């Protein structure tokens, strides 16, 4: 296991961590565990309790959603520096998608119960974490809307022949 | 006879002598006359054709003529028609594009100018200014409207100083009148018993020397000046022009645009009667088999709903967008384009608006982007509409279900010497010309990557191998590769937007050592919609970081899913000088440039390529205007700094 | 580009006067070429050949005015690849749509000696209210040049050049002086789609909009301007003409009626079913 001090530094070098206070990085690093995952590893399952919150350090993750009869579709991929499992900090603490590693990846993991206990005790941490969490979620919302716009689609509306 | 140097006086009863002189050499004299009770500019065969005793009375949306006001022949201040009816005809044949049935080969025959010999009699100061503006717009730039220039060269201009004014007049504010200063061969000032006459050119002096009459007396000269001064006083100074350009451009969000649009009919009358409006569209008359296609250019208007439309939508869908385009162009961006206002203050747009919208009131109620930077210029082949370089289709390579890359072989070498990001106008008999970016230049051919977005592109894609295609170009500005020397380069492409960027990758890889890190971020709709898939891997091997992402995953895709900004928004470009080239749908470029700016790329180093409705490709037809820019000529590649608030703004 | 067979063209009519179909026959200089390039399989006005389709292109004249026609047009649509409506009746309901504002049984009784034998709908409506239309040629009657352009474009495979601009643009290009501004004549040219070559203003008459409204025509502004020196009843009559049932004109007419004095309004709407 890596020392918490160096984990805080690793966190600070990511996009997500660079937006947190030093205090917040240290408190989170103290709970975090560095993990290498193989391609195909499932980190969260859609609809189940969000058991962990994580920051991707290296590799690529897919966020997948299942539709009965249509199988599972990858709706977006997560780039290094971004997070997964934000629902660990947002009621009802259930995963909104299935998270699968597409490549050999390195992640920082926090157990969700411990994270919530920490947040309840540490208002400063809460004030640092939630804005950054919302920023990440809001980027995803914007990206999803852009996907819905179907910008590259061919125009269907031009005049007859 | 009078001496050539002096101001002459022509008695009213000798006006026929002036007409005779003007008619020499087979000229037709055109001047103000009244037909069916209506004011027109028409042939003046005899003095009796001039409107003696007629006067006009004008107000917004209303024009009335009345006669019986004495003998004066130039008391109608102006009418609906301007001289552009003769210098820039409403309809003009551009050429013929033919396809021969025997072998399918094609040919183009541009029309040669054949101007009538005319003498314009009764041209007012504002109208002389309008002719001067057209001289700059149509014949003063890099590309010249040859028909216009021939017509201007062939015409004599006899001006008349205004001794009356109409309610719509504001030449005084625009600095164009009522005094005649330049641009004429002769100038008349009408007094009760005759005309004070002066020359304004060597041709005018020769005419003046042969005019019967005598030298004007000091009293007559003083009376003429006083009459024009009285006109100036009567008009006043109705429009405040100081700083008008900036004041107008600062008000793109004024609520007044919407209010005037509630009244505006978008009927195009203001632009048709305007003596300086010059926008045109091309139409084609084909025989039923499409073998013979006569192309004709006709007056069009930025008020027409289709004027700024492309296959994917309309850049100025609302009436208020179109009114704003017209007003800001006329009074503001025209200055950027041509160095003067586009308005001469003749008041026609006020009088001939069917619902009486008064441009002076709108300007008063409504109340600054940089000029484009210097770019390298390549003189294109067959630049002007009606001319074409014929190329032969050597191969067609499908890229996606609706897109293919065509290999075209030209005989004209300049077509192979274009810059990355330049485009060509594609001309095929029977179809309107359309712009396509060059997706690669090679030693004996160029590649066009074409998506079947409409009938014309579909027809291009259906051209058989060995078939012929007409091209004009290369046109427009390119991506400035030299700005990337020694810097990191970020290339962001969306969908078909990778096509105009491929020559950038080619140029960077041809000289790989002179550039820093190269990142290509490519977003497409689905994995199957990606272009150049084979090459993407090859580029990775040659030192380009290639990241691909799709909006929707598809069979066999294990790569990234999401929008192209996902590839960039966790990155930092601030630590090293970085240049970015972005091309894709406007919404995608907006999102991308916003992320890149947040990540530290400066606006001066952020380049985008815009799409607009283009017909001529050389800044003459007016369709592609956006603020001060003709996108075809000043773009399509711009920095964000140049575009300022215009970038991704709706309705400009 | 070599066609293996000629496109099959049909010309049919619903409620109309046949004038638009005749425009095709008026293309005398082109008829031979049209015959060589198209297979005219149905054209009762010109030939006794009959066909049940299928058609590549069907030119439909006339409005839907009877229950039978309402069924017929659905059937015709199913048998053609492209359906092109021609003329004011097919594109806007025609002059017969004037009955849409009135009490249809009363009208019928006043026109026909035995009204019970006439089966007609309460309204006359454009084809596009019933089935999908691929293109339309406006006018009463249609313009032969536009018809020829449509056929040519169809043959070449390009989009037909049918400009959506005001009659005003054509007047100005032809150097015709505005009858509205300079003559005070009521003219609907600014809100009407061009195609006629600005015929009426050439004879110093106002345009009465037989080509129907332009896209997003600002009839409200023009009606307001005209009403400055006309009664609302006169403004109403201007818009309620050959293409009066087209939505933009219907709306202008409705506003004028609303602005009328109560007595005039009662006269205008007298006998209206609802």
PDB file of C-alpha atoms in Angstrom, chain A residues 158-161, chain C residues 82 134 158-159:
ATOM      1  CA  UNK A 158     -34.198  19.817 -46.986  1.00  0.00           C
ATOM      2  CA  UNK A 159     -36.690  20.547 -49.696  1.00  0.00           C
ATOM      3  CA  UNK A 160     -38.069  17.807 -51.953  1.00  0.00           C
ATOM      4  CA  UNK A 161     -35.510  16.177 -54.176  1.00  0.00           C
TER       5      UNK A 161
ATOM      6  CA  UNK C  82     -43.813  12.038 -55.761  1.00  0.00           C
ATOM      7  CA  UNK C 134     -43.496  16.757 -52.187  1.00  0.00           C
ATOM      8  CA  UNK C 158     -31.671  18.857 -59.070  1.00  0.00           C
ATOM      9  CA  UNK C 159     -33.898  20.854 -56.760  1.00  0.00           C
TER      10      UNK C 159
END
